[in-house]
């Protein structure tokens, strides 16, 4: 199942590059206990896809990331709450919804 998460990036997070944001999200997924899918092969990685990268020093109230999970969370509110608890206050989930692909 694919889930699209809308998040914001402001405050201190505006100085973090796109690649570091990707690594940060991988760690946040683990901390939040989200059952995310991994690629198969010699070097598995989390299956997540970000929208166009935001430049360093810019803030945004509407960035998107698509993740693929093994099992659907009980509700989008549970996903959002666990995500926000594991993230820095300069980034947070505004909305999450299931996507069909």
mmCIF file of N, CA and C in Angstrom:
data_model
loop_
_atom_site.group_PDB
_atom_site.id
_atom_site.type_symbol
_atom_site.label_atom_id
_atom_site.label_comp_id
_atom_site.label_asym_id
_atom_site.label_seq_id
_atom_site.Cartn_x
_atom_site.Cartn_y
_atom_site.Cartn_z
ATOM 1 N N UNK A 1 0.841 -1.169 0.000
ATOM 2 C CA UNK A 1 0.000 0.000 0.000
ATOM 3 C C UNK A 1 0.896 1.246 0.000
ATOM 4 N N UNK A 2 0.541 2.207 -0.804
ATOM 5 C CA UNK A 2 1.286 3.465 -0.861
ATOM 6 C C UNK A 2 0.577 4.530 -0.041
ATOM 7 N N UNK A 3 1.369 5.332 0.641
ATOM 8 C CA UNK A 3 0.845 6.427 1.454
ATOM 9 C C UNK A 3 1.580 7.701 1.070
ATOM 10 N N UNK A 4 0.830 8.751 0.849
ATOM 11 C CA UNK A 4 1.424 10.062 0.563
ATOM 12 C C UNK A 4 1.348 10.909 1.830
ATOM 13 N N UNK A 5 2.497 11.442 2.234
ATOM 14 C CA UNK A 5 2.578 12.283 3.422
ATOM 15 C C UNK A 5 2.910 13.702 2.982
ATOM 16 N N UNK A 6 2.113 14.634 3.427
ATOM 17 C CA UNK A 6 2.389 16.049 3.192
ATOM 18 C C UNK A 6 3.050 16.581 4.458
ATOM 19 N N UNK A 7 4.222 17.182 4.302
ATOM 20 C CA UNK A 7 4.941 17.696 5.460
ATOM 21 C C UNK A 7 5.415 19.114 5.190
ATOM 22 N N UNK A 8 5.797 19.778 6.253
ATOM 23 C CA UNK A 8 6.328 21.132 6.125
ATOM 24 C C UNK A 8 7.787 21.131 6.537
ATOM 25 N N UNK A 9 8.512 22.095 6.032
ATOM 26 C CA UNK A 9 9.933 22.233 6.317
ATOM 27 C C UNK A 9 10.182 23.707 6.598
ATOM 28 N N UNK A 10 10.505 24.020 7.838
ATOM 29 C CA UNK A 10 10.711 25.410 8.230
ATOM 30 C C UNK A 10 11.687 25.464 9.401
ATOM 31 N N UNK A 11 11.991 26.653 9.873
ATOM 32 C CA UNK A 11 12.902 26.811 11.004
ATOM 33 C C UNK A 11 14.301 26.325 10.669
ATOM 34 N N UNK A 12 14.897 25.584 11.588
ATOM 35 C CA UNK A 12 16.264 25.090 11.408
ATOM 36 C C UNK A 12 16.376 24.094 10.259
ATOM 37 N N UNK A 13 15.295 23.412 9.932
ATOM 38 C CA UNK A 13 15.336 22.410 8.861
ATOM 39 C C UNK A 13 15.568 23.034 7.484
ATOM 40 N N UNK A 14 15.372 24.334 7.342
ATOM 41 C CA UNK A 14 15.570 24.946 6.024
ATOM 42 C C UNK A 14 17.035 24.936 5.599
ATOM 43 N N UNK A 15 17.946 24.701 6.548
ATOM 44 C CA UNK A 15 19.368 24.661 6.222
ATOM 45 C C UNK A 15 19.869 23.240 5.941
ATOM 46 N N UNK A 16 18.972 22.273 5.910
ATOM 47 C CA UNK A 16 19.335 20.875 5.668
ATOM 48 C C UNK A 16 19.127 20.566 4.184
ATOM 49 N N UNK A 17 20.135 19.936 3.575
ATOM 50 C CA UNK A 17 20.048 19.619 2.148
ATOM 51 C C UNK A 17 19.053 18.487 1.901
ATOM 52 N N UNK A 18 18.681 18.311 0.637
ATOM 53 C CA UNK A 18 17.690 17.301 0.259
ATOM 54 C C UNK A 18 18.155 15.883 0.618
ATOM 55 N N UNK A 19 19.411 15.562 0.362
ATOM 56 C CA UNK A 19 19.911 14.222 0.677
ATOM 57 C C UNK A 19 19.902 13.966 2.176
ATOM 58 N N UNK A 20 20.218 14.984 2.968
ATOM 59 C CA UNK A 20 20.169 14.830 4.419
ATOM 60 C C UNK A 20 18.730 14.699 4.913
ATOM 61 N N UNK A 21 17.803 15.376 4.255
ATOM 62 C CA UNK A 21 16.382 15.234 4.606
ATOM 63 C C UNK A 21 15.927 13.808 4.330
ATOM 64 N N UNK A 22 16.392 13.222 3.237
ATOM 65 C CA UNK A 22 16.034 11.836 2.921
ATOM 66 C C UNK A 22 16.541 10.892 4.005
ATOM 67 N N UNK A 23 17.790 11.074 4.433
ATOM 68 C CA UNK A 23 18.339 10.240 5.506
ATOM 69 C C UNK A 23 17.594 10.468 6.812
ATOM 70 N N UNK A 24 17.233 11.709 7.082
ATOM 71 C CA UNK A 24 16.481 12.051 8.287
ATOM 72 C C UNK A 24 15.128 11.341 8.295
ATOM 73 N N UNK A 25 14.454 11.308 7.156
ATOM 74 C CA UNK A 25 13.155 10.654 7.069
ATOM 75 C C UNK A 25 13.280 9.152 7.263
ATOM 76 N N UNK A 26 14.354 8.547 6.770
ATOM 77 C CA UNK A 26 14.555 7.121 6.987
ATOM 78 C C UNK A 26 14.691 6.822 8.477
ATOM 79 N N UNK A 27 15.436 7.633 9.182
ATOM 80 C CA UNK A 27 15.596 7.440 10.629
ATOM 81 C C UNK A 27 14.285 7.701 11.363
ATOM 82 N N UNK A 28 13.541 8.703 10.923
ATOM 83 C CA UNK A 28 12.260 9.015 11.557
ATOM 84 C C UNK A 28 11.255 7.889 11.347
ATOM 85 N N UNK A 29 11.298 7.245 10.173
ATOM 86 C CA UNK A 29 10.405 6.108 9.908
ATOM 87 C C UNK A 29 10.687 4.969 10.881
ATOM 88 N N UNK A 30 11.970 4.709 11.113
ATOM 89 C CA UNK A 30 12.328 3.655 12.058
ATOM 90 C C UNK A 30 11.871 4.002 13.470
ATOM 91 N N UNK A 31 12.113 5.261 13.888
ATOM 92 C CA UNK A 31 11.711 5.684 15.236
ATOM 93 C C UNK A 31 10.205 5.635 15.417
ATOM 94 N N UNK A 32 9.462 5.963 14.366
ATOM 95 C CA UNK A 32 8.002 5.975 14.453
ATOM 96 C C UNK A 32 7.409 4.570 14.413
ATOM 97 N N UNK A 33 8.219 3.587 14.046
ATOM 98 C CA UNK A 33 7.730 2.214 13.993
ATOM 99 C C UNK A 33 6.824 1.941 12.810
ATOM 100 N N UNK A 34 6.983 2.694 11.742
ATOM 101 C CA UNK A 34 6.170 2.504 10.537
ATOM 102 C C UNK A 34 6.713 1.298 9.769
ATOM 103 N N UNK A 35 5.850 0.390 9.415
ATOM 104 C CA UNK A 35 6.227 -0.853 8.742
ATOM 105 C C UNK A 35 6.420 -0.591 7.251
ATOM 106 N N UNK A 36 7.536 0.029 6.900
ATOM 107 C CA UNK A 36 7.812 0.437 5.523
ATOM 108 C C UNK A 36 8.458 -0.708 4.749
ATOM 109 N N UNK A 37 8.183 -0.781 3.470
ATOM 110 C CA UNK A 37 8.763 -1.812 2.606
ATOM 111 C C UNK A 37 10.210 -1.466 2.264
ATOM 112 N N UNK A 38 11.000 -2.512 2.060
ATOM 113 C CA UNK A 38 12.380 -2.352 1.631
ATOM 114 C C UNK A 38 12.548 -2.953 0.249
ATOM 115 N N UNK A 39 13.488 -2.408 -0.508
ATOM 116 C CA UNK A 39 13.779 -2.964 -1.824
ATOM 117 C C UNK A 39 14.462 -4.319 -1.638
ATOM 118 N N UNK A 40 14.439 -5.116 -2.666
ATOM 119 C CA UNK A 40 15.095 -6.409 -2.607
ATOM 120 C C UNK A 40 16.466 -6.296 -3.240
ATOM 121 N N UNK A 41 17.362 -7.164 -2.836
ATOM 122 C CA UNK A 41 18.681 -7.160 -3.434
ATOM 123 C C UNK A 41 19.781 -7.130 -2.395
ATOM 124 N N UNK A 42 20.982 -6.859 -2.859
ATOM 125 C CA UNK A 42 22.158 -6.911 -2.007
ATOM 126 C C UNK A 42 22.177 -5.794 -0.978
ATOM 127 N N UNK A 43 21.703 -4.618 -1.355
ATOM 128 C CA UNK A 43 21.720 -3.458 -0.458
ATOM 129 C C UNK A 43 20.302 -2.873 -0.358
ATOM 130 N N UNK A 44 19.444 -3.468 0.482
ATOM 131 C CA UNK A 44 18.055 -2.999 0.555
ATOM 132 C C UNK A 44 17.944 -1.597 1.153
ATOM 133 N N UNK A 45 17.006 -0.824 0.636
ATOM 134 C CA UNK A 45 16.745 0.511 1.160
ATOM 135 C C UNK A 45 15.233 0.722 1.217
ATOM 136 N N UNK A 46 14.818 1.685 2.025
ATOM 137 C CA UNK A 46 13.391 1.968 2.174
ATOM 138 C C UNK A 46 12.823 2.490 0.866
ATOM 139 N N UNK A 47 11.613 2.062 0.551
ATOM 140 C CA UNK A 47 10.974 2.521 -0.673
ATOM 141 C C UNK A 47 10.195 3.787 -0.349
ATOM 142 N N UNK A 48 10.789 4.914 -0.723
ATOM 143 C CA UNK A 48 10.159 6.213 -0.518
ATOM 144 C C UNK A 48 10.559 7.121 -1.672
ATOM 145 N N UNK A 49 9.649 7.979 -2.045
ATOM 146 C CA UNK A 49 9.870 8.863 -3.180
ATOM 147 C C UNK A 49 9.463 10.282 -2.794
ATOM 148 N N UNK A 50 10.390 11.209 -2.955
ATOM 149 C CA UNK A 50 10.140 12.606 -2.633
ATOM 150 C C UNK A 50 9.755 13.373 -3.888
ATOM 151 N N UNK A 51 9.000 14.443 -3.702
ATOM 152 C CA UNK A 51 8.690 15.350 -4.807
ATOM 153 C C UNK A 51 9.969 16.127 -5.143
ATOM 154 N N UNK A 52 9.860 17.110 -5.959
ATOM 155 C CA UNK A 52 11.024 17.905 -6.366
ATOM 156 C C UNK A 52 11.759 18.442 -5.139
ATOM 157 N N UNK A 53 13.103 18.388 -5.154
ATOM 158 C CA UNK A 53 13.866 18.844 -3.995
ATOM 159 C C UNK A 53 13.735 20.353 -3.782
ATOM 160 N N UNK A 54 13.713 20.726 -2.525
ATOM 161 C CA UNK A 54 13.649 22.128 -2.135
ATOM 162 C C UNK A 54 15.065 22.622 -1.881
ATOM 163 N N UNK A 55 15.402 23.796 -2.361
ATOM 164 C CA UNK A 55 16.738 24.337 -2.190
ATOM 165 C C UNK A 55 17.079 24.620 -0.735
ATOM 166 N N UNK A 56 18.376 24.642 -0.445
ATOM 167 C CA UNK A 56 18.840 24.935 0.908
ATOM 168 C C UNK A 56 18.512 26.392 1.237
ATOM 169 N N UNK A 57 17.976 26.619 2.421
ATOM 170 C CA UNK A 57 17.635 27.963 2.857
ATOM 171 C C UNK A 57 16.202 28.365 2.568
ATOM 172 N N UNK A 58 15.445 27.484 1.899
ATOM 173 C CA UNK A 58 14.050 27.776 1.576
ATOM 174 C C UNK A 58 13.124 26.995 2.497
ATOM 175 N N UNK A 59 12.006 27.593 2.836
ATOM 176 C CA UNK A 59 11.005 26.914 3.655
ATOM 177 C C UNK A 59 9.798 26.565 2.789
ATOM 178 N N UNK A 60 9.006 25.621 3.288
ATOM 179 C CA UNK A 60 7.825 25.209 2.539
ATOM 180 C C UNK A 60 6.781 24.675 3.499
ATOM 181 N N UNK A 61 5.540 24.923 3.170
ATOM 182 C CA UNK A 61 4.441 24.402 3.965
ATOM 183 C C UNK A 61 3.753 23.228 3.306
ATOM 184 N N UNK A 62 4.298 22.743 2.189
ATOM 185 C CA UNK A 62 3.638 21.653 1.476
ATOM 186 C C UNK A 62 4.584 20.819 0.649
ATOM 187 N N UNK A 63 5.428 20.026 1.289
ATOM 188 C CA UNK A 63 6.300 19.076 0.600
ATOM 189 C C UNK A 63 5.658 17.696 0.683
ATOM 190 N N UNK A 64 5.948 16.835 -0.281
ATOM 191 C CA UNK A 64 5.311 15.518 -0.334
ATOM 192 C C UNK A 64 6.348 14.404 -0.405
ATOM 193 N N UNK A 65 6.025 13.301 0.261
ATOM 194 C CA UNK A 65 6.813 12.078 0.161
ATOM 195 C C UNK A 65 5.833 10.914 0.069
ATOM 196 N N UNK A 66 6.113 9.989 -0.842
ATOM 197 C CA UNK A 66 5.318 8.769 -0.982
ATOM 198 C C UNK A 66 6.111 7.625 -0.384
ATOM 199 N N UNK A 67 5.464 6.839 0.467
ATOM 200 C CA UNK A 67 6.106 5.669 1.060
ATOM 201 C C UNK A 67 5.269 4.443 0.753
ATOM 202 N N UNK A 68 5.918 3.297 0.719
ATOM 203 C CA UNK A 68 5.213 2.031 0.530
ATOM 204 C C UNK A 68 5.336 1.240 1.826
ATOM 205 N N UNK A 69 4.204 0.849 2.386
ATOM 206 C CA UNK A 69 4.191 0.127 3.648
ATOM 207 C C UNK A 69 3.699 -1.299 3.443
ATOM 208 N N UNK A 70 4.141 -2.196 4.325
ATOM 209 C CA UNK A 70 3.714 -3.597 4.275
ATOM 210 C C UNK A 70 2.275 -3.754 4.731
ATOM 211 N N UNK A 71 1.936 -3.110 5.843
ATOM 212 C CA UNK A 71 0.587 -3.194 6.398
ATOM 213 C C UNK A 71 0.070 -1.783 6.626
ATOM 214 N N UNK A 72 -1.177 -1.580 6.334
ATOM 215 C CA UNK A 72 -1.783 -0.258 6.501
ATOM 216 C C UNK A 72 -1.877 0.090 7.987
ATOM 217 N N UNK A 73 -1.545 1.330 8.366
ATOM 218 C CA UNK A 73 -1.739 1.749 9.753
ATOM 219 C C UNK A 73 -3.231 1.799 10.072
ATOM 220 N N UNK A 74 -3.600 1.728 11.376
ATOM 221 C CA UNK A 74 -5.019 1.737 11.737
ATOM 222 C C UNK A 74 -5.778 2.942 11.170
ATOM 223 N N UNK A 75 -5.145 4.101 11.169
ATOM 224 C CA UNK A 75 -5.778 5.289 10.594
ATOM 225 C C UNK A 75 -4.694 6.291 10.231
ATOM 226 N N UNK A 76 -5.071 7.265 9.423
ATOM 227 C CA UNK A 76 -4.103 8.295 9.050
ATOM 228 C C UNK A 76 -3.736 9.155 10.253
ATOM 229 N N UNK A 77 -4.628 9.263 11.228
ATOM 230 C CA UNK A 77 -4.341 10.038 12.442
ATOM 231 C C UNK A 77 -3.252 9.350 13.255
ATOM 232 N N UNK A 78 -3.311 8.012 13.371
ATOM 233 C CA UNK A 78 -2.277 7.264 14.093
ATOM 234 C C UNK A 78 -0.926 7.419 13.415
ATOM 235 N N UNK A 79 -0.912 7.336 12.091
ATOM 236 C CA UNK A 79 0.326 7.507 11.345
ATOM 237 C C UNK A 79 0.890 8.899 11.566
ATOM 238 N N UNK A 80 0.045 9.904 11.460
ATOM 239 C CA UNK A 80 0.490 11.282 11.618
ATOM 240 C C UNK A 80 1.021 11.535 13.032
ATOM 241 N N UNK A 81 0.344 11.003 14.054
ATOM 242 C CA UNK A 81 0.786 11.213 15.430
ATOM 243 C C UNK A 81 2.128 10.539 15.706
ATOM 244 N N UNK A 82 2.295 9.296 15.272
ATOM 245 C CA UNK A 82 3.569 8.617 15.505
ATOM 246 C C UNK A 82 4.690 9.288 14.723
ATOM 247 N N UNK A 83 4.380 9.760 13.528
ATOM 248 C CA UNK A 83 5.373 10.469 12.712
ATOM 249 C C UNK A 83 5.801 11.772 13.393
ATOM 250 N N UNK A 84 4.830 12.571 13.850
ATOM 251 C CA UNK A 84 5.143 13.855 14.463
ATOM 252 C C UNK A 84 5.910 13.699 15.768
ATOM 253 N N UNK A 85 5.656 12.624 16.510
ATOM 254 C CA UNK A 85 6.393 12.384 17.757
ATOM 255 C C UNK A 85 7.851 12.039 17.497
ATOM 256 N N UNK A 86 8.149 11.458 16.352
ATOM 257 C CA UNK A 86 9.517 11.042 16.060
ATOM 258 C C UNK A 86 10.304 12.091 15.275
ATOM 259 N N UNK A 87 9.669 13.192 14.886
ATOM 260 C CA UNK A 87 10.324 14.226 14.072
ATOM 261 C C UNK A 87 10.690 15.450 14.898
ATOM 262 N N UNK A 88 11.613 16.207 14.362
ATOM 263 C CA UNK A 88 11.991 17.494 14.938
ATOM 264 C C UNK A 88 10.828 18.460 14.781
ATOM 265 N N UNK A 89 10.745 19.445 15.644
ATOM 266 C CA UNK A 89 9.611 20.374 15.587
ATOM 267 C C UNK A 89 9.611 21.252 14.339
ATOM 268 N N UNK A 90 10.747 21.333 13.632
ATOM 269 C CA UNK A 90 10.814 22.136 12.406
ATOM 270 C C UNK A 90 10.275 21.405 11.185
ATOM 271 N N UNK A 91 9.885 20.167 11.371
ATOM 272 C CA UNK A 91 9.237 19.433 10.298
ATOM 273 C C UNK A 91 8.125 18.614 10.925
ATOM 274 N N UNK A 92 7.071 18.465 10.230
ATOM 275 C CA UNK A 92 5.955 17.699 10.777
ATOM 276 C C UNK A 92 4.973 17.357 9.689
ATOM 277 N N UNK A 93 4.226 16.319 9.934
ATOM 278 C CA UNK A 93 3.241 15.864 8.964
ATOM 279 C C UNK A 93 1.973 16.696 9.097
ATOM 280 N N UNK A 94 1.513 17.209 7.992
ATOM 281 C CA UNK A 94 0.271 17.950 7.968
ATOM 282 C C UNK A 94 -0.901 17.057 7.586
ATOM 283 N N UNK A 95 -0.616 16.070 6.738
ATOM 284 C CA UNK A 95 -1.686 15.252 6.186
ATOM 285 C C UNK A 95 -1.087 13.950 5.662
ATOM 286 N N UNK A 96 -1.827 12.881 5.743
ATOM 287 C CA UNK A 96 -1.392 11.621 5.131
ATOM 288 C C UNK A 96 -2.631 10.919 4.590
ATOM 289 N N UNK A 97 -2.463 10.274 3.448
ATOM 290 C CA UNK A 97 -3.599 9.555 2.873
ATOM 291 C C UNK A 97 -3.080 8.402 2.015
ATOM 292 N N UNK A 98 -3.929 7.396 1.887
ATOM 293 C CA UNK A 98 -3.604 6.234 1.063
ATOM 294 C C UNK A 98 -3.666 6.610 -0.400
ATOM 295 N N UNK A 99 -2.765 5.994 -1.168
ATOM 296 C CA UNK A 99 -2.743 6.208 -2.611
ATOM 297 C C UNK A 99 -2.898 4.880 -3.296
ATOM 298 N N UNK A 100 -3.574 4.865 -4.398
ATOM 299 C CA UNK A 100 -3.646 3.647 -5.206
ATOM 300 C C UNK A 100 -2.611 3.754 -6.300
ATOM 301 N N UNK A 101 -1.938 2.657 -6.566
ATOM 302 C CA UNK A 101 -0.933 2.690 -7.641
ATOM 303 C C UNK A 101 -0.973 1.429 -8.463
#
